[in-house]
JSON list of C-alpha atoms in Angstrom, two decimals:
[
{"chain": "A", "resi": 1375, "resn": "UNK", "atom": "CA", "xyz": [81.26, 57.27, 131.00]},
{"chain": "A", "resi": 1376, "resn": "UNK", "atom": "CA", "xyz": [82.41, 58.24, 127.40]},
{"chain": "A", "resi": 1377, "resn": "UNK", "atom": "CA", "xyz": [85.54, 59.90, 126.61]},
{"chain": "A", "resi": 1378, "resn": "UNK", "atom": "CA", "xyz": [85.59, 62.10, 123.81]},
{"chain": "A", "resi": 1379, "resn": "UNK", "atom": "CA", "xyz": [89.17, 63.89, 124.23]},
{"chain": "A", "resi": 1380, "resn": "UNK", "atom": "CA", "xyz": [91.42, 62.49, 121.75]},
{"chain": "A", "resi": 1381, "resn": "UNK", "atom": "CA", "xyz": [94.28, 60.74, 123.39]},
{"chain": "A", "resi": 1382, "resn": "UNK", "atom": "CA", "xyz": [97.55, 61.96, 123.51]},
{"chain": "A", "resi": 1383, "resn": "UNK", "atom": "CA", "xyz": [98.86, 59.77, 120.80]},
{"chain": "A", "resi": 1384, "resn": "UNK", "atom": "CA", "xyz": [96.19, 61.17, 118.68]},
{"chain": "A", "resi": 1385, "resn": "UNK", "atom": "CA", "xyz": [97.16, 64.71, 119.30]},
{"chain": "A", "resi": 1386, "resn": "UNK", "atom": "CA", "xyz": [100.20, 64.44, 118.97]},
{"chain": "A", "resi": 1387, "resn": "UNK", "atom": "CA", "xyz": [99.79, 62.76, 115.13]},
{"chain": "A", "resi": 1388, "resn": "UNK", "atom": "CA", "xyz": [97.43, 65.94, 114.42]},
{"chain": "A", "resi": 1389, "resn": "UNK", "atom": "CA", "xyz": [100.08, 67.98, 115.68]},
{"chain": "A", "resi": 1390, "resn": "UNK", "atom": "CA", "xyz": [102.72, 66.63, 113.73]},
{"chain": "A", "resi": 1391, "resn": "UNK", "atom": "CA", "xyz": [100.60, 66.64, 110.56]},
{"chain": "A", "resi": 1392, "resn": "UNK", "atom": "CA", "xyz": [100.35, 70.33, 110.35]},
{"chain": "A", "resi": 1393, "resn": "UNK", "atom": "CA", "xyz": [103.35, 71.90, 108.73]},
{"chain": "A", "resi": 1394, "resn": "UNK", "atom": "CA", "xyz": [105.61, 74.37, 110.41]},
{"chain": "A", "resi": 1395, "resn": "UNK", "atom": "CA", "xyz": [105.28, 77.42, 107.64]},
{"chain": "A", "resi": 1396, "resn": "UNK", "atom": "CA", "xyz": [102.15, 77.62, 105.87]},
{"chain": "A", "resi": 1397, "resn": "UNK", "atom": "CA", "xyz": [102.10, 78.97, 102.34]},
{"chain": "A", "resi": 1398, "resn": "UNK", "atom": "CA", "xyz": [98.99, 79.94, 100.06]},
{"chain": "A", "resi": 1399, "resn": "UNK", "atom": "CA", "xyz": [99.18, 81.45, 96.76]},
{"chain": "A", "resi": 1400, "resn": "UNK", "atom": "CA", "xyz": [96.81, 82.40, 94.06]},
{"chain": "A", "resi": 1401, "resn": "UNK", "atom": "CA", "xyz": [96.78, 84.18, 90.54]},
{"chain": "A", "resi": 1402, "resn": "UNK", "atom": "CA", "xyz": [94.21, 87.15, 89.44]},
{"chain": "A", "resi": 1403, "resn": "UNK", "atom": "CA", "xyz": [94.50, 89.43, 86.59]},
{"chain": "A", "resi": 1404, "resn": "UNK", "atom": "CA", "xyz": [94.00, 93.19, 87.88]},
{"chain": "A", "resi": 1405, "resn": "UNK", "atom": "CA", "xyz": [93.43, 95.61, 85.48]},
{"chain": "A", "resi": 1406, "resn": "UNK", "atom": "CA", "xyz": [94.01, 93.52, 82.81]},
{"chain": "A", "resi": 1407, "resn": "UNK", "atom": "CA", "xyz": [97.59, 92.52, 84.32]},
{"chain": "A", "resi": 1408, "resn": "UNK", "atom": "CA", "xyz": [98.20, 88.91, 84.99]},
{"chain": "A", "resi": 1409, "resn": "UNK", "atom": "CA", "xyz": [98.94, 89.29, 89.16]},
{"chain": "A", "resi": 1410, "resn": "UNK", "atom": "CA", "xyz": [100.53, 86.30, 91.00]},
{"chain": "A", "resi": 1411, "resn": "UNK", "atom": "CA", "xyz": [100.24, 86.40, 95.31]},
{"chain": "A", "resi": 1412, "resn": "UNK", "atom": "CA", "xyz": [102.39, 84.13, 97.79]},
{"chain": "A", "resi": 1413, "resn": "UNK", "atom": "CA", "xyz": [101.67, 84.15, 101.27]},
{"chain": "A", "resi": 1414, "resn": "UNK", "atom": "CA", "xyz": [103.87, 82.67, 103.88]},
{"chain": "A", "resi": 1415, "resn": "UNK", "atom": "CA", "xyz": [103.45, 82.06, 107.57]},
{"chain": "A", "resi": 1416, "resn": "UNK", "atom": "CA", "xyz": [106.52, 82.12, 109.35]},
{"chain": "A", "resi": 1417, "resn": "UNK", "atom": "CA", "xyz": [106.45, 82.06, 113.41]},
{"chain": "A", "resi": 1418, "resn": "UNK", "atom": "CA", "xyz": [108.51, 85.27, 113.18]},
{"chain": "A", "resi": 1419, "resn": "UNK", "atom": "CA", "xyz": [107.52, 87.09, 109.80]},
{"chain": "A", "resi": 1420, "resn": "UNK", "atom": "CA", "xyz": [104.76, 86.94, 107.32]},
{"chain": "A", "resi": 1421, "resn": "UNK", "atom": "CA", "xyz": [106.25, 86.75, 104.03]},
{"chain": "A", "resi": 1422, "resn": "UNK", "atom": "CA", "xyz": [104.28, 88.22, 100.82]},
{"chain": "A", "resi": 1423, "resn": "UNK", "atom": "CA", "xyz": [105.45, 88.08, 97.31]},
{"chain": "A", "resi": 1424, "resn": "UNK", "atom": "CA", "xyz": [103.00, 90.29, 94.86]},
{"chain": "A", "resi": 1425, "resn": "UNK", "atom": "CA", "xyz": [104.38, 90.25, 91.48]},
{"chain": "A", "resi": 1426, "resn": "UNK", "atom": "CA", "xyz": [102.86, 91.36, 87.66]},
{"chain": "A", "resi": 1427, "resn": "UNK", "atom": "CA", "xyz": [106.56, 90.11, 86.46]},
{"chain": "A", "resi": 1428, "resn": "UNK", "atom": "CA", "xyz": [107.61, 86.43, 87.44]},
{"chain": "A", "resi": 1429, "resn": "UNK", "atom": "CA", "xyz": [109.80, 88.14, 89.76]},
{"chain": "A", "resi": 1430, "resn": "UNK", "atom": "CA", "xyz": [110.60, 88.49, 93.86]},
{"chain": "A", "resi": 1431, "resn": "UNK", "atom": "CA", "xyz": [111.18, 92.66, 92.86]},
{"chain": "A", "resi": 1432, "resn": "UNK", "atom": "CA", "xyz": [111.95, 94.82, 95.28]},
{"chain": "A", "resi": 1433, "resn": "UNK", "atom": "CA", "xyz": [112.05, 93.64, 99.06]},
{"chain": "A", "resi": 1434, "resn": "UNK", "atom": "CA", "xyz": [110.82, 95.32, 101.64]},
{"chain": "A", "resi": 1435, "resn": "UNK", "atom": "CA", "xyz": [110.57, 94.85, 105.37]},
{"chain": "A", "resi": 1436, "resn": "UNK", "atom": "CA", "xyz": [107.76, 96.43, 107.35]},
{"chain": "A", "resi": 1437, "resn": "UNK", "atom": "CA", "xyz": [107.64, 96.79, 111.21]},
{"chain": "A", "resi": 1438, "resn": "UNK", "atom": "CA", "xyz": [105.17, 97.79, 113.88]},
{"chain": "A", "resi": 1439, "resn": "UNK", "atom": "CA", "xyz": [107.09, 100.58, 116.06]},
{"chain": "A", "resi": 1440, "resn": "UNK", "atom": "CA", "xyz": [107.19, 99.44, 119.12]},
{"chain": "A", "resi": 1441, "resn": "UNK", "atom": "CA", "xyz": [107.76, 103.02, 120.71]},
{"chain": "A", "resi": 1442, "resn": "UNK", "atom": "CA", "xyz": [104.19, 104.11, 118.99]},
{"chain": "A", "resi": 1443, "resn": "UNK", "atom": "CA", "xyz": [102.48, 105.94, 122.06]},
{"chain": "A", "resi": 1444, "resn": "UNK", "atom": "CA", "xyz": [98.92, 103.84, 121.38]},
{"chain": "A", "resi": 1445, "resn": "UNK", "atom": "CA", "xyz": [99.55, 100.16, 120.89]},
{"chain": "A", "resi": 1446, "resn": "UNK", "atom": "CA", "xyz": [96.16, 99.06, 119.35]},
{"chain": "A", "resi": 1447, "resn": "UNK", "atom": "CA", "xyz": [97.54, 101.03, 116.53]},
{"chain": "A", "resi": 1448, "resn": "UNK", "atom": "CA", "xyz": [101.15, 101.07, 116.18]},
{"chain": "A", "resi": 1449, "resn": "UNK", "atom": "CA", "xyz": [103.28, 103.43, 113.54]},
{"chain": "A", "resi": 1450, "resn": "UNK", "atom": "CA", "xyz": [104.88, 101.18, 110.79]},
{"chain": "A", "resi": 1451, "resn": "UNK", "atom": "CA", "xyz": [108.35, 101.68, 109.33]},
{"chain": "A", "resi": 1452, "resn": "UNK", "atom": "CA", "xyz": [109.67, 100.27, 105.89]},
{"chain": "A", "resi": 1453, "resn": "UNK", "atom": "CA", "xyz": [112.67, 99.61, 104.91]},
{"chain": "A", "resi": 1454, "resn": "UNK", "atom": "CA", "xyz": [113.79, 98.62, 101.54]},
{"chain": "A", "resi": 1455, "resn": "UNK", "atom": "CA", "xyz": [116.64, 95.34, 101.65]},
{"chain": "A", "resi": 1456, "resn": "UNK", "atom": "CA", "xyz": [116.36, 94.44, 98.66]},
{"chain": "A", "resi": 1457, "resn": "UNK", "atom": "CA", "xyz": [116.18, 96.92, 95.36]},
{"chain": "A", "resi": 1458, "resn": "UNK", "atom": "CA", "xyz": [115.43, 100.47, 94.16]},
{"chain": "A", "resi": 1459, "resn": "UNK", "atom": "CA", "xyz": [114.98, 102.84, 96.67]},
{"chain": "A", "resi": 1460, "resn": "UNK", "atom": "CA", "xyz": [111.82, 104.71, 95.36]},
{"chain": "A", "resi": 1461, "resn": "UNK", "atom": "CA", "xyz": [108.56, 107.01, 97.76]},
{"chain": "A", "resi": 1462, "resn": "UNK", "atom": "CA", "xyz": [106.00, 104.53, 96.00]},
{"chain": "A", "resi": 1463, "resn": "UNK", "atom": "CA", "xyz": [107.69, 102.00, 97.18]},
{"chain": "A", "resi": 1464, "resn": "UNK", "atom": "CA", "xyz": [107.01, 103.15, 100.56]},
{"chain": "A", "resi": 1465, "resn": "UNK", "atom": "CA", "xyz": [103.50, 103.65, 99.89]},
{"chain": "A", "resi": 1466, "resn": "UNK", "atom": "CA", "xyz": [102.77, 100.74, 98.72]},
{"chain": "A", "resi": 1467, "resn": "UNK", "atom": "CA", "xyz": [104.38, 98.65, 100.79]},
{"chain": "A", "resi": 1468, "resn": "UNK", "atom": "CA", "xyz": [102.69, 100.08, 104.20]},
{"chain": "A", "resi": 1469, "resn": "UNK", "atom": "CA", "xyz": [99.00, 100.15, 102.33]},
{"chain": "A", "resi": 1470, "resn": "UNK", "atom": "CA", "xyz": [99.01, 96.58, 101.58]},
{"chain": "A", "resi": 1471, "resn": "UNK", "atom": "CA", "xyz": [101.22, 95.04, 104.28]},
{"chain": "A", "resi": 1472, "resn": "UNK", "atom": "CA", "xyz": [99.70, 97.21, 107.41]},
{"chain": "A", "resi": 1473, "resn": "UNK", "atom": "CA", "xyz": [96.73, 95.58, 107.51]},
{"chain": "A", "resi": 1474, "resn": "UNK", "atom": "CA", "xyz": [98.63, 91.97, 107.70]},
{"chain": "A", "resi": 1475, "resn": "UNK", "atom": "CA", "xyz": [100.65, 92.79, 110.36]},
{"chain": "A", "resi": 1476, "resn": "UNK", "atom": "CA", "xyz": [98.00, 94.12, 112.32]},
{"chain": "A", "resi": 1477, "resn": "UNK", "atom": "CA", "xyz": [95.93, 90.76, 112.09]},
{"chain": "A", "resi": 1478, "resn": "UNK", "atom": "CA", "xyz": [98.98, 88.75, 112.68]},
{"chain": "A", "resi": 1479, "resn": "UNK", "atom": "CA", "xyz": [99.14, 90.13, 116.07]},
{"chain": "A", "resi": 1480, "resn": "UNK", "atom": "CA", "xyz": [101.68, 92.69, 115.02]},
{"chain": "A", "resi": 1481, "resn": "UNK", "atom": "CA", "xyz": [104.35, 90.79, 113.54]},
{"chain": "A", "resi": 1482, "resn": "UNK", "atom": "CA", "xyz": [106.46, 92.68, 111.05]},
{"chain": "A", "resi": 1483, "resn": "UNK", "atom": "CA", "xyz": [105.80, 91.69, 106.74]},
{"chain": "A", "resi": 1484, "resn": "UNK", "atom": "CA", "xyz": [108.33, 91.01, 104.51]},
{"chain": "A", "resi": 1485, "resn": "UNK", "atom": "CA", "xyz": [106.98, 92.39, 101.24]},
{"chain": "A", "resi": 1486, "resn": "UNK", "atom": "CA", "xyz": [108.33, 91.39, 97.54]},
{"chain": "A", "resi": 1487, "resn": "UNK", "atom": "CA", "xyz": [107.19, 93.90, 95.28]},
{"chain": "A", "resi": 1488, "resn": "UNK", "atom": "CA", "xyz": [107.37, 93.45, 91.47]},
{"chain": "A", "resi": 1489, "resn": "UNK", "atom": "CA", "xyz": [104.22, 95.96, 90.15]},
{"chain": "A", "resi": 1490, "resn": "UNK", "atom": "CA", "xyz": [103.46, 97.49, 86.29]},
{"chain": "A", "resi": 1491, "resn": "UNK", "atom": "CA", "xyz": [100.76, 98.86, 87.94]},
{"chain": "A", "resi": 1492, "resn": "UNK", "atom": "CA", "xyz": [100.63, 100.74, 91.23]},
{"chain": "A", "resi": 1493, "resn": "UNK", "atom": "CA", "xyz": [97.58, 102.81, 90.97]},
{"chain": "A", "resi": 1494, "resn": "UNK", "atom": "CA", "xyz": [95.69, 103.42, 93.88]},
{"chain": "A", "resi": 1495, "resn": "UNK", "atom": "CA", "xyz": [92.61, 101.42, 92.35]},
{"chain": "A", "resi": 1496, "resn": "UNK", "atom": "CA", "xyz": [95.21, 98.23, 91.73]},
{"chain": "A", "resi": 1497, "resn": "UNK", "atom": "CA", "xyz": [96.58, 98.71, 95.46]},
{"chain": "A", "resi": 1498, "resn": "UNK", "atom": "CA", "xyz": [93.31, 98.11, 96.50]},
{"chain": "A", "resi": 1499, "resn": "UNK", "atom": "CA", "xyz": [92.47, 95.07, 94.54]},
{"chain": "A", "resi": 1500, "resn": "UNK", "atom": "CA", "xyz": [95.67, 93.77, 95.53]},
{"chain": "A", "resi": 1501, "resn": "UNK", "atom": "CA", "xyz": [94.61, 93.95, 98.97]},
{"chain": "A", "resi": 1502, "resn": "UNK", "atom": "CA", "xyz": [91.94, 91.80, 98.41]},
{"chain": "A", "resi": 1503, "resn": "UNK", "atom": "CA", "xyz": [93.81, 89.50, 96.71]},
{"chain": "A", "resi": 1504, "resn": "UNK", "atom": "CA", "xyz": [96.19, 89.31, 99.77]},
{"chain": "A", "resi": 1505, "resn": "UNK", "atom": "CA", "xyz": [93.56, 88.60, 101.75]},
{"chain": "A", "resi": 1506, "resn": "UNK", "atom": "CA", "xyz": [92.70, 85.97, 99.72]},
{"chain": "A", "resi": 1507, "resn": "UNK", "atom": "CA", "xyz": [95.89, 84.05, 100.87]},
{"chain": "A", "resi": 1508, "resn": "UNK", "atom": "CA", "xyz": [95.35, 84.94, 104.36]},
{"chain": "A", "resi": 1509, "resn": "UNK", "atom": "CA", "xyz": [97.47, 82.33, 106.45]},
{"chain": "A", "resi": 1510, "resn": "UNK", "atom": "CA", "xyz": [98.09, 84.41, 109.27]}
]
């Protein structure tokens, strides 16, 4: 009879081939504004930079609230660690990091934010570019 299970030396080289955090990033100009996205796995915390300046920006966590009453769609709070303390912040940080955290199985998003341009129409382009560096 064949075997076709890999051996346990063999899995254990494919396991030990595949890093530990897993990072994607990509480039896209969005209304006419040069837009750079990183995307890093972490077994904890998805980490996103989005920047239209070079720069980390303004950091912000966002977290699934565990005491939301329906869990397939938990509340989200943000907080900023890192930078200016602004409402659009806010904003924009739970309409493009929501989504993440809900298909990483609810883990929270750590969310650098360095925008020219935070229109709703950009926002939404940005998600897409986000999504593009899925590695969750």
């Amino acid at each position: 009879m064949l075997n076709l299970q890999p051996s346990i030396k063999d899995r254990k080289k494919t396991m030990s081939t595949q890093p530990l955090i897993r990072s994607k990033q990509t480039e896209k100009s969005i209304n006419g504004i040069s837009t750079q996205v990183v995307c890093t796995e972490f077994s904890n915390y998805i980490f996103i930079v989005l920047t239209q300046y070079g720069k980390i920006g303004t950091l912000v966590s966002v977290t699934p609230d565990s005491r939301s009453g329906d869990i397939s769609t938990p509340m989200f709070t943000t907080k900023v660690l890192l930078g200016k303390e602004e409402a659009l912040t806010h904003v924009c940080a739970k309409n493009l990091a929501t989504f993440v955290s809900q298909e990483a199985g609810n883990r929270p998003v750590l969310l650098g934010l360095a925008l020219k341009d935070s229109s709703i129409e950009a926002i939404k382009a940005m998600k897409d570019v986000i999504k593009s560096c899925q590695v969750w």
